[in-house]
Amino acid sequence: MSDHLIAVLPGDGTGKEVAIEAQRILDTIQQHTNHGFEQTVIQCGGQHYLDTGEEWAEGSFDFCRDEADAIFMGAIGQPGARLPNGDLAGGSVILGMRSGLDLYANVRPIRLYEGVPHKVHGRFTNIWDPDLVDMVILRENTEGLYHSLLHRSAQRAKGLEGYEPPSIEFPGLQGEIAYDPRPISSHGSERLIQMGFDIAETRNGAPIDNVNRVSCIDKSNVTRGCQLFRRSYDKIADKYPHIVRDYGYIDAFTQWLTRTPEHYDVVVTSNMFGDIATDLASVLQGGMGMAASGNIGDNHAFFEPVHGSAPKHAGLNKVNPIASINSIQMMLDWLARRSNDDDLLHVSKLIDQSVAEHLKDGKSLTYDLGGTATCSGVGIAVADRLAAHLKEL
Ligand code: IPM
Ligand code: MG
């Protein structure tokens, strides 16, 4: 028996559609188990800003921080929606929470389910055995190249003054100069890397050899921030002698990732590298429609599909809800582990099982997986499977 208060932030574009399917999963669990989910929907995002002049209603950040047990977000991003200072409208929501709630790890599992075709060559193929893609990428989420924007967005979310990085001289440059400092701290790196090793301990290792491995992906041949990140990695790795060390530069990593994904178990990297590498890695799992994520800190977490608002598909009921359903699975796993709730942990595994069965069956897939099913059609089908499993409990 557990009751949880969930903040649901549908956001922009297709975020609204996938949020409905995320909520459907929570409703299904509430209906068939003792686990209750009170859901508070908060409208937000770029379109909300254009309509109301606010990125979200005043008090929303405080609600997410002080009241909600966990947060689900659909997507943020409306073309043309910018704040007067040029920042992304809706940034207070996604970036403000990442920084303001100190959600230092962006955890992005990359797993190819059986039956899911992917499009590495532009055509649907099953060239990989699904057992060859099963890794988790951890992206640092509070510093690096995003730091100024993150901090500015968090200040705004808290109703405080904006932040501008200190001015720096750049010898030899001419004309207008724009720059984003890329601060990397030992504290920020170590806690992220620590979480990576902790996750590695719960897994079965890399698909190729079942070896527990944490790969440090950086550009330490070039940047000082990455040299610090790598030193932080070595320091944490010393505490885990039973986990195999592995190093790669981000440029080389992109080709190994697509060529030999089976080598990877857990990957830790900095903010912008992780942003880019996880979009690339999503292709290995069938595309962005399959990519779930959790923004996780020590006291708070929000969960979101990686795909963004996909404005061109908005309102058409066509995008894949599985990234959102799997984000809810991650949320319940997180809530269950925090409260030592084995029953809720089991329920979260049943979500994964229902998704896996649905995909293996392959009859109801959205366009991105080569099918013609609707977003709600897939959401209802997965929820029905889940309900059937829950009834057996
Ligand atoms: C992501 C997105 C965000 C990011 C955008 C929407 C600000 O691309 O979650 O990966 O850059 O982090
Ligand atoms: Mg991204």
Short mmCIF file of C-alpha atoms and ligand atoms in Angstrom, two decimals:
data_model
loop_
_atom_site.label_atom_id
_atom_site.label_comp_id
_atom_site.label_asym_id
_atom_site.label_seq_id
_atom_site.Cartn_x
_atom_site.Cartn_y
_atom_site.Cartn_z
CA MET A 1 0.00 0.00 0.00
CA SER A 2 1.47 3.35 -0.93
CA ASP A 3 0.16 6.74 -1.96
CA HIS A 4 2.13 9.13 -4.08
CA LEU A 5 1.55 12.65 -5.26
CA ILE A 6 2.70 13.00 -8.86
CA ALA A 7 3.10 16.33 -10.64
CA VAL A 8 2.28 15.89 -14.34
CA LEU A 9 3.64 18.58 -16.66
CA PRO A 10 2.39 17.88 -20.20
CA GLY A 11 4.21 20.88 -21.72
CA ASP A 12 4.25 21.53 -25.45
CA GLY A 13 3.22 19.78 -28.64
CA THR A 14 3.14 16.00 -28.50
CA GLY A 15 4.13 16.20 -24.83
CA LYS A 16 0.44 16.67 -24.11
CA GLU A 17 -0.49 13.47 -25.96
CA VAL A 18 2.14 11.25 -24.40
CA ALA A 19 1.37 12.64 -20.93
CA ILE A 20 -2.16 11.25 -21.28
CA GLU A 21 -0.69 7.79 -21.90
CA ALA A 22 1.67 8.17 -18.93
CA GLN A 23 -1.32 9.07 -16.77
CA ARG A 24 -3.25 6.10 -18.13
CA ILE A 25 -0.56 3.79 -16.75
CA LEU A 26 -0.77 5.40 -13.29
CA ASP A 27 -4.59 5.20 -13.39
CA THR A 28 -4.42 1.53 -14.37
CA ILE A 29 -2.16 0.72 -11.43
CA GLN A 30 -4.35 2.69 -9.05
CA GLN A 31 -7.41 0.83 -10.29
CA HIS A 32 -5.97 -2.65 -9.83
CA THR A 33 -3.65 -2.35 -6.81
CA ASN A 34 -3.34 -0.65 -3.44
CA HIS A 35 -0.94 1.91 -4.87
CA GLY A 36 -2.61 5.29 -5.15
CA PHE A 37 -1.42 8.13 -7.37
CA GLU A 38 -2.81 11.57 -6.88
CA GLN A 39 -1.99 13.46 -10.06
CA THR A 40 -1.71 17.23 -10.22
CA VAL A 41 -1.52 18.48 -13.79
CA ILE A 42 0.44 21.71 -14.29
CA GLN A 43 0.20 23.43 -17.67
CA CYS A 44 3.55 24.81 -18.79
CA GLY A 45 5.93 25.36 -21.67
CA GLY A 46 6.59 27.64 -24.61
CA GLN A 47 3.01 27.75 -25.90
CA HIS A 48 1.76 28.37 -22.37
CA TYR A 49 4.18 31.30 -22.21
CA LEU A 50 2.86 32.71 -25.50
CA ASP A 51 -0.72 32.34 -24.24
CA THR A 52 -0.30 33.61 -20.68
CA GLY A 53 3.05 35.40 -20.41
CA GLU A 54 4.20 32.78 -17.86
CA GLU A 55 6.18 29.58 -18.40
CA TRP A 56 4.07 27.99 -15.65
CA ALA A 57 1.86 29.38 -12.93
CA GLU A 58 3.58 30.99 -9.97
CA GLY A 59 4.16 28.46 -7.22
CA SER A 60 4.62 25.54 -9.65
CA PHE A 61 8.32 25.11 -8.92
CA ASP A 62 7.62 25.20 -5.18
CA PHE A 63 4.88 22.61 -5.65
CA CYS A 64 7.25 20.29 -7.52
CA ARG A 65 9.95 20.78 -4.88
CA ASP A 66 7.87 20.77 -1.70
CA GLU A 67 4.77 18.70 -2.43
CA ALA A 68 5.28 16.25 -5.27
CA ASP A 69 6.83 12.83 -4.61
CA ALA A 70 7.84 12.57 -8.26
CA ILE A 71 7.34 14.54 -11.46
CA PHE A 72 6.49 13.51 -15.02
CA MET A 73 7.10 15.87 -17.91
CA GLY A 74 5.87 15.46 -21.50
CA ALA A 75 8.08 17.87 -23.48
CA ILE A 76 9.12 21.50 -23.61
CA GLY A 77 9.70 23.45 -26.81
CA GLN A 78 7.46 25.58 -28.99
CA PRO A 79 9.00 27.00 -32.18
CA GLY A 80 9.40 30.75 -31.87
CA ALA A 81 8.72 30.82 -28.13
CA ARG A 82 11.61 32.75 -26.63
CA LEU A 83 11.89 34.89 -23.52
CA PRO A 84 12.86 38.56 -23.93
CA ASN A 85 16.48 37.62 -23.06
CA GLY A 86 16.51 35.03 -25.87
CA ASP A 87 16.32 31.96 -23.61
CA LEU A 88 14.06 29.02 -24.40
CA ALA A 89 10.51 29.74 -23.17
CA GLY A 90 9.66 26.86 -20.87
CA GLY A 91 13.29 26.60 -19.81
CA SER A 92 12.34 27.34 -16.19
CA VAL A 93 10.43 24.09 -16.23
CA ILE A 94 12.89 21.61 -17.72
CA LEU A 95 16.21 23.33 -17.01
CA GLY A 96 14.98 25.14 -13.91
CA MET A 97 14.06 21.84 -12.30
CA ARG A 98 17.25 20.08 -13.40
CA SER A 99 19.34 22.75 -11.71
CA GLY A 100 16.95 24.04 -9.03
CA LEU A 101 16.13 20.55 -7.69
CA ASP A 102 19.77 19.48 -8.07
CA LEU A 103 18.90 16.58 -10.38
CA TYR A 104 22.50 15.86 -11.19
CA ALA A 105 22.10 12.66 -13.17
CA ASN A 106 20.17 12.33 -16.39
CA VAL A 107 19.75 8.57 -16.62
CA ARG A 108 18.96 7.30 -20.12
CA PRO A 109 18.60 3.55 -20.66
CA ILE A 110 19.20 2.34 -24.23
CA ARG A 111 17.72 -1.08 -24.78
CA LEU A 112 16.49 -2.73 -27.96
CA TYR A 113 13.35 -4.74 -27.25
CA GLU A 114 12.64 -7.89 -29.21
CA GLY A 115 10.51 -7.15 -32.25
CA VAL A 116 11.58 -3.52 -32.57
CA PRO A 117 13.09 -2.59 -35.91
CA HIS A 118 15.56 0.27 -36.03
CA LYS A 119 16.61 2.57 -38.82
CA VAL A 120 20.38 2.83 -38.72
CA HIS A 121 20.57 2.61 -42.51
CA GLY A 122 17.44 4.69 -43.13
CA ARG A 123 15.35 1.56 -43.66
CA PHE A 124 13.77 -0.64 -41.02
CA THR A 125 16.05 -3.55 -40.23
CA ASN A 126 16.59 -6.09 -37.49
CA ILE A 127 20.31 -6.35 -38.08
CA TRP A 128 21.03 -6.52 -34.34
CA ASP A 129 19.99 -9.16 -31.99
CA PRO A 130 17.95 -7.33 -29.34
CA ASP A 131 20.26 -8.85 -26.77
CA LEU A 132 23.11 -6.75 -28.15
CA VAL A 133 21.78 -3.35 -27.10
CA ASP A 134 21.32 -2.89 -23.38
CA MET A 135 23.18 0.00 -21.76
CA VAL A 136 22.50 3.01 -19.57
CA ILE A 137 24.00 6.39 -20.35
CA LEU A 138 24.34 8.82 -17.45
CA ARG A 139 24.61 12.41 -18.52
CA GLU A 140 25.74 15.02 -16.01
CA ASN A 141 22.75 17.33 -15.67
CA THR A 142 23.63 20.47 -13.72
CA GLU A 143 26.88 21.87 -15.11
CA GLY A 144 29.10 21.80 -18.20
CA LEU A 145 28.09 23.80 -21.28
CA TYR A 146 24.55 24.13 -19.98
CA HIS A 147 25.62 25.67 -16.70
CA SER A 148 24.76 29.34 -17.33
CA LEU A 149 21.38 28.58 -18.87
CA LEU A 150 20.60 26.00 -16.17
CA HIS A 151 21.47 28.39 -13.39
CA ARG A 152 19.58 31.28 -15.00
CA SER A 153 16.51 29.05 -15.49
CA ALA A 154 16.62 27.83 -11.89
CA GLN A 155 16.87 31.40 -10.60
CA ARG A 156 13.82 32.31 -12.69
CA ALA A 157 11.91 29.25 -11.47
CA LYS A 158 12.60 30.41 -7.91
CA GLY A 159 11.54 33.99 -8.71
CA LEU A 160 15.11 35.28 -8.32
CA GLU A 161 17.26 37.53 -10.48
CA GLY A 162 18.79 36.11 -13.63
CA TYR A 163 22.41 35.03 -13.91
CA GLU A 164 25.02 35.99 -16.47
CA PRO A 165 28.45 34.38 -16.56
CA PRO A 166 31.42 36.63 -15.88
CA SER A 167 32.94 38.30 -18.93
CA ILE A 168 36.06 36.73 -20.30
CA GLU A 169 38.68 38.08 -22.71
CA PHE A 170 39.29 35.98 -25.80
CA PRO A 171 42.60 37.05 -27.36
CA GLY A 172 42.69 36.98 -31.12
CA LEU A 173 38.94 36.94 -31.75
CA GLN A 174 37.22 39.69 -33.69
CA GLY A 175 33.66 40.86 -34.15
CA GLU A 176 30.77 39.97 -31.88
CA ILE A 177 31.55 37.14 -29.47
CA ALA A 178 29.07 34.84 -27.76
CA TYR A 179 30.26 32.17 -25.37
CA ASP A 180 29.02 29.61 -22.87
CA PRO A 181 31.48 28.71 -20.14
CA ARG A 182 31.79 24.96 -19.51
CA PRO A 183 32.52 24.61 -15.80
CA ILE A 184 32.97 21.07 -14.55
CA SER A 185 33.38 20.42 -10.83
CA SER A 186 34.82 17.45 -8.96
CA HIS A 187 31.68 17.35 -6.79
CA GLY A 188 29.34 17.31 -9.80
CA SER A 189 31.43 14.70 -11.61
CA GLU A 190 31.98 12.40 -8.64
CA ARG A 191 28.32 12.15 -7.64
CA LEU A 192 27.29 11.42 -11.23
CA ILE A 193 30.00 8.81 -11.67
CA GLN A 194 29.18 7.30 -8.28
CA MET A 195 25.60 6.79 -9.41
CA GLY A 196 26.90 5.15 -12.58
CA PHE A 197 28.91 2.61 -10.58
CA ASP A 198 25.97 1.99 -8.26
CA ILE A 199 23.73 1.30 -11.24
CA ALA A 200 26.38 -1.00 -12.73
CA GLU A 201 26.25 -3.09 -9.57
CA THR A 202 22.55 -3.80 -10.14
CA ARG A 203 22.98 -4.88 -13.77
CA ASN A 204 24.08 -8.02 -15.55
CA GLY A 205 26.96 -6.39 -17.35
CA ALA A 206 27.49 -5.60 -21.02
CA PRO A 207 25.67 -7.79 -23.54
CA ILE A 208 28.92 -8.95 -25.21
CA ASP A 209 30.53 -10.52 -22.14
CA ASN A 210 28.28 -9.98 -19.11
CA VAL A 211 31.10 -7.95 -17.60
CA ASN A 212 30.10 -5.06 -15.32
CA ARG A 213 31.75 -2.11 -16.99
CA VAL A 214 31.52 1.65 -16.55
CA SER A 215 32.79 3.63 -19.54
CA CYS A 216 34.09 7.16 -18.98
CA ILE A 217 33.39 9.19 -22.12
CA ASP A 218 35.10 12.57 -22.32
CA LYS A 219 37.45 14.67 -24.41
CA SER A 220 40.30 14.73 -21.92
CA ASN A 221 42.86 14.96 -24.71
CA VAL A 222 41.58 18.51 -25.27
CA THR A 223 39.65 20.08 -22.40
CA ARG A 224 40.58 20.71 -18.78
CA GLY A 225 37.03 20.08 -17.64
CA CYS A 226 37.23 16.59 -19.12
CA GLN A 227 40.59 15.99 -17.48
CA LEU A 228 38.94 16.70 -14.14
CA PHE A 229 36.00 14.49 -15.09
CA ARG A 230 38.39 11.62 -15.85
CA ARG A 231 40.30 12.12 -12.59
CA SER A 232 36.98 12.03 -10.75
CA TYR A 233 36.14 8.81 -12.58
CA ASP A 234 39.42 7.20 -11.50
CA LYS A 235 38.83 8.23 -7.91
CA ILE A 236 35.38 6.65 -7.79
CA ALA A 237 36.46 3.59 -9.79
CA ASP A 238 39.06 2.82 -7.11
CA LYS A 239 36.18 2.01 -4.77
CA TYR A 240 34.77 -0.58 -7.20
CA PRO A 241 37.65 -2.93 -8.06
CA HIS A 242 35.18 -5.57 -9.29
CA ILE A 243 33.82 -3.26 -11.99
CA VAL A 244 35.87 -2.98 -15.18
CA ARG A 245 37.18 0.44 -16.17
CA ASP A 246 36.82 1.69 -19.70
CA TYR A 247 37.74 4.99 -21.33
CA GLY A 248 36.80 6.69 -24.58
CA TYR A 249 36.88 10.06 -26.25
CA ILE A 250 33.46 11.30 -27.27
CA ASP A 251 34.29 11.46 -30.98
CA ALA A 252 35.56 7.89 -31.12
CA PHE A 253 32.73 6.79 -28.84
CA THR A 254 30.10 7.81 -31.40
CA GLN A 255 31.47 5.28 -33.88
CA TRP A 256 31.97 2.50 -31.35
CA LEU A 257 28.49 3.12 -30.04
CA THR A 258 26.96 2.43 -33.43
CA ARG A 259 29.48 -0.28 -34.44
CA THR A 260 29.71 -2.31 -31.24
CA PRO A 261 26.90 -1.25 -28.89
CA GLU A 262 27.18 -4.65 -27.17
CA HIS A 263 30.41 -3.51 -25.51
CA TYR A 264 28.59 -0.95 -23.34
CA ASP A 265 27.01 -1.52 -19.95
CA VAL A 266 27.02 1.84 -18.12
CA VAL A 267 28.37 5.03 -19.67
CA VAL A 268 29.12 8.24 -17.76
CA THR A 269 29.67 11.54 -19.54
CA SER A 270 29.32 15.30 -19.29
CA ASN A 271 26.21 17.31 -20.05
CA MET A 272 26.36 18.32 -23.73
CA PHE A 273 28.18 15.14 -24.81
CA GLY A 274 25.41 13.15 -23.14
CA ASP A 275 22.72 15.24 -24.79
CA ILE A 276 24.14 14.47 -28.23
CA ALA A 277 25.19 10.86 -27.63
CA THR A 278 21.79 9.83 -26.26
CA ASP A 279 19.94 11.05 -29.34
CA LEU A 280 22.39 9.02 -31.42
CA ALA A 281 22.04 6.02 -29.13
CA SER A 282 18.24 6.17 -29.36
CA VAL A 283 18.55 4.94 -32.96
CA LEU A 284 19.91 1.67 -31.55
CA GLN A 285 16.68 1.14 -29.62
CA GLY A 286 14.26 1.99 -32.43
CA GLY A 287 14.38 5.78 -32.27
CA MET A 288 13.43 8.63 -30.00
CA GLY A 289 9.97 7.22 -29.52
CA MET A 290 11.56 4.49 -27.40
CA ALA A 291 13.92 6.68 -25.35
CA ALA A 292 12.94 7.18 -21.70
CA SER A 293 14.79 9.16 -19.07
CA GLY A 294 14.98 10.12 -15.43
CA ASN A 295 16.48 13.35 -14.08
CA ILE A 296 17.58 12.13 -10.69
CA GLY A 297 19.01 13.79 -7.59
CA ASP A 298 19.29 12.74 -3.98
CA ASN A 299 15.89 14.13 -2.98
CA HIS A 300 13.86 14.72 -6.13
CA ALA A 301 13.40 13.29 -9.60
CA PHE A 302 11.51 14.01 -12.76
CA PHE A 303 10.96 11.62 -15.60
CA GLU A 304 10.45 12.48 -19.25
CA PRO A 305 10.63 10.98 -22.71
CA VAL A 306 13.77 12.18 -24.48
CA HIS A 307 12.01 12.98 -27.76
CA GLY A 308 10.88 16.57 -27.16
CA SER A 309 7.69 18.24 -28.36
CA ALA A 310 7.93 17.16 -32.06
CA PRO A 311 5.74 20.10 -33.19
CA LYS A 312 5.18 18.74 -36.69
CA HIS A 313 3.39 15.69 -35.25
CA ALA A 314 1.46 17.55 -32.57
CA GLY A 315 -2.29 17.00 -32.40
CA LEU A 316 -2.19 14.05 -34.79
CA ASN A 317 -2.32 11.28 -32.17
CA LYS A 318 0.54 9.52 -33.95
CA VAL A 319 3.70 9.62 -31.83
CA ASN A 320 4.99 6.66 -29.89
CA PRO A 321 3.94 6.74 -26.21
CA ILE A 322 6.39 4.01 -25.16
CA ALA A 323 9.15 6.46 -24.19
CA SER A 324 6.67 8.03 -21.78
CA ILE A 325 5.34 4.72 -20.50
CA ASN A 326 8.92 3.60 -19.84
CA SER A 327 9.62 6.91 -18.10
CA ILE A 328 6.73 6.10 -15.76
CA GLN A 329 8.31 2.67 -15.26
CA MET A 330 11.55 4.43 -14.22
CA MET A 331 9.58 6.70 -11.90
CA LEU A 332 7.95 3.79 -10.09
CA ASP A 333 11.28 1.96 -9.84
CA TRP A 334 12.77 5.11 -8.25
CA LEU A 335 9.84 5.60 -5.86
CA ALA A 336 9.87 1.91 -4.91
CA ARG A 337 13.60 1.80 -4.16
CA ARG A 338 13.40 4.97 -2.07
CA SER A 339 10.66 3.57 0.10
CA ASN A 340 11.80 -0.08 0.07
CA ASP A 341 8.46 -0.96 -1.47
CA ASP A 342 9.02 -4.37 -3.08
CA ASP A 343 5.45 -4.55 -4.22
CA LEU A 344 5.70 -1.28 -6.16
CA LEU A 345 9.03 -2.47 -7.57
CA HIS A 346 7.25 -5.54 -8.88
CA VAL A 347 4.53 -3.36 -10.42
CA SER A 348 7.21 -1.33 -12.20
CA LYS A 349 8.65 -4.57 -13.61
CA LEU A 350 5.20 -5.50 -14.87
CA ILE A 351 5.11 -2.25 -16.87
CA ASP A 352 8.36 -3.31 -18.55
CA GLN A 353 6.98 -6.80 -19.14
CA SER A 354 3.80 -5.38 -20.69
CA VAL A 355 5.81 -3.13 -23.01
CA ALA A 356 8.10 -6.02 -23.99
CA GLU A 357 5.14 -8.28 -24.76
CA HIS A 358 3.40 -5.56 -26.71
CA LEU A 359 6.47 -4.96 -28.87
CA LYS A 360 7.16 -8.63 -29.40
CA ASP A 361 3.57 -9.12 -30.49
CA GLY A 362 4.21 -6.26 -32.95
CA LYS A 363 0.61 -5.84 -34.11
CA SER A 364 0.08 -2.32 -32.82
CA LEU A 365 3.07 -0.10 -33.53
CA THR A 366 3.26 3.62 -34.25
CA TYR A 367 4.69 5.00 -37.51
CA ASP A 368 8.23 5.35 -36.15
CA LEU A 369 8.37 1.57 -35.74
CA GLY A 370 6.85 0.92 -39.16
CA GLY A 371 3.23 0.59 -38.02
CA THR A 372 0.03 2.61 -38.35
CA ALA A 373 -1.27 2.52 -34.78
CA THR A 374 -2.14 5.72 -32.93
CA CYS A 375 -0.51 7.08 -29.80
CA SER A 376 -3.63 6.40 -27.73
CA GLY A 377 -4.10 3.00 -29.42
CA VAL A 378 -0.67 1.85 -28.25
CA GLY A 379 -1.17 3.44 -24.83
CA ILE A 380 -4.48 1.65 -24.31
CA ALA A 381 -3.06 -1.67 -25.54
CA VAL A 382 -0.11 -1.51 -23.12
CA ALA A 383 -2.39 -0.42 -20.26
CA ASP A 384 -4.73 -3.34 -21.00
CA ARG A 385 -1.83 -5.79 -20.85
CA LEU A 386 -0.68 -4.25 -17.61
CA ALA A 387 -4.19 -4.48 -16.16
CA ALA A 388 -4.29 -8.19 -17.04
CA HIS A 389 -0.98 -8.77 -15.21
CA LEU A 390 -2.09 -6.76 -12.20
CA LYS A 391 -5.31 -8.74 -11.93
CA GLU A 392 -3.22 -11.91 -11.61
CA LEU A 393 -1.42 -10.57 -8.52
C1 IPM B 1 17.06 16.87 -23.77
C2 IPM B 1 16.68 18.08 -24.58
C3 IPM B 1 16.90 19.34 -23.76
C4 IPM B 1 18.40 19.43 -23.51
C5 IPM B 1 16.34 20.64 -24.39
C6 IPM B 1 14.86 20.54 -24.65
C7 IPM B 1 16.65 21.85 -23.56
O1 IPM B 1 17.36 18.10 -25.77
O2 IPM B 1 16.46 16.65 -22.71
O3 IPM B 1 17.94 16.13 -24.19
O4 IPM B 1 19.13 20.01 -24.33
O5 IPM B 1 18.84 18.92 -22.49
MG MG B 2 18.54 16.39 -26.10
#
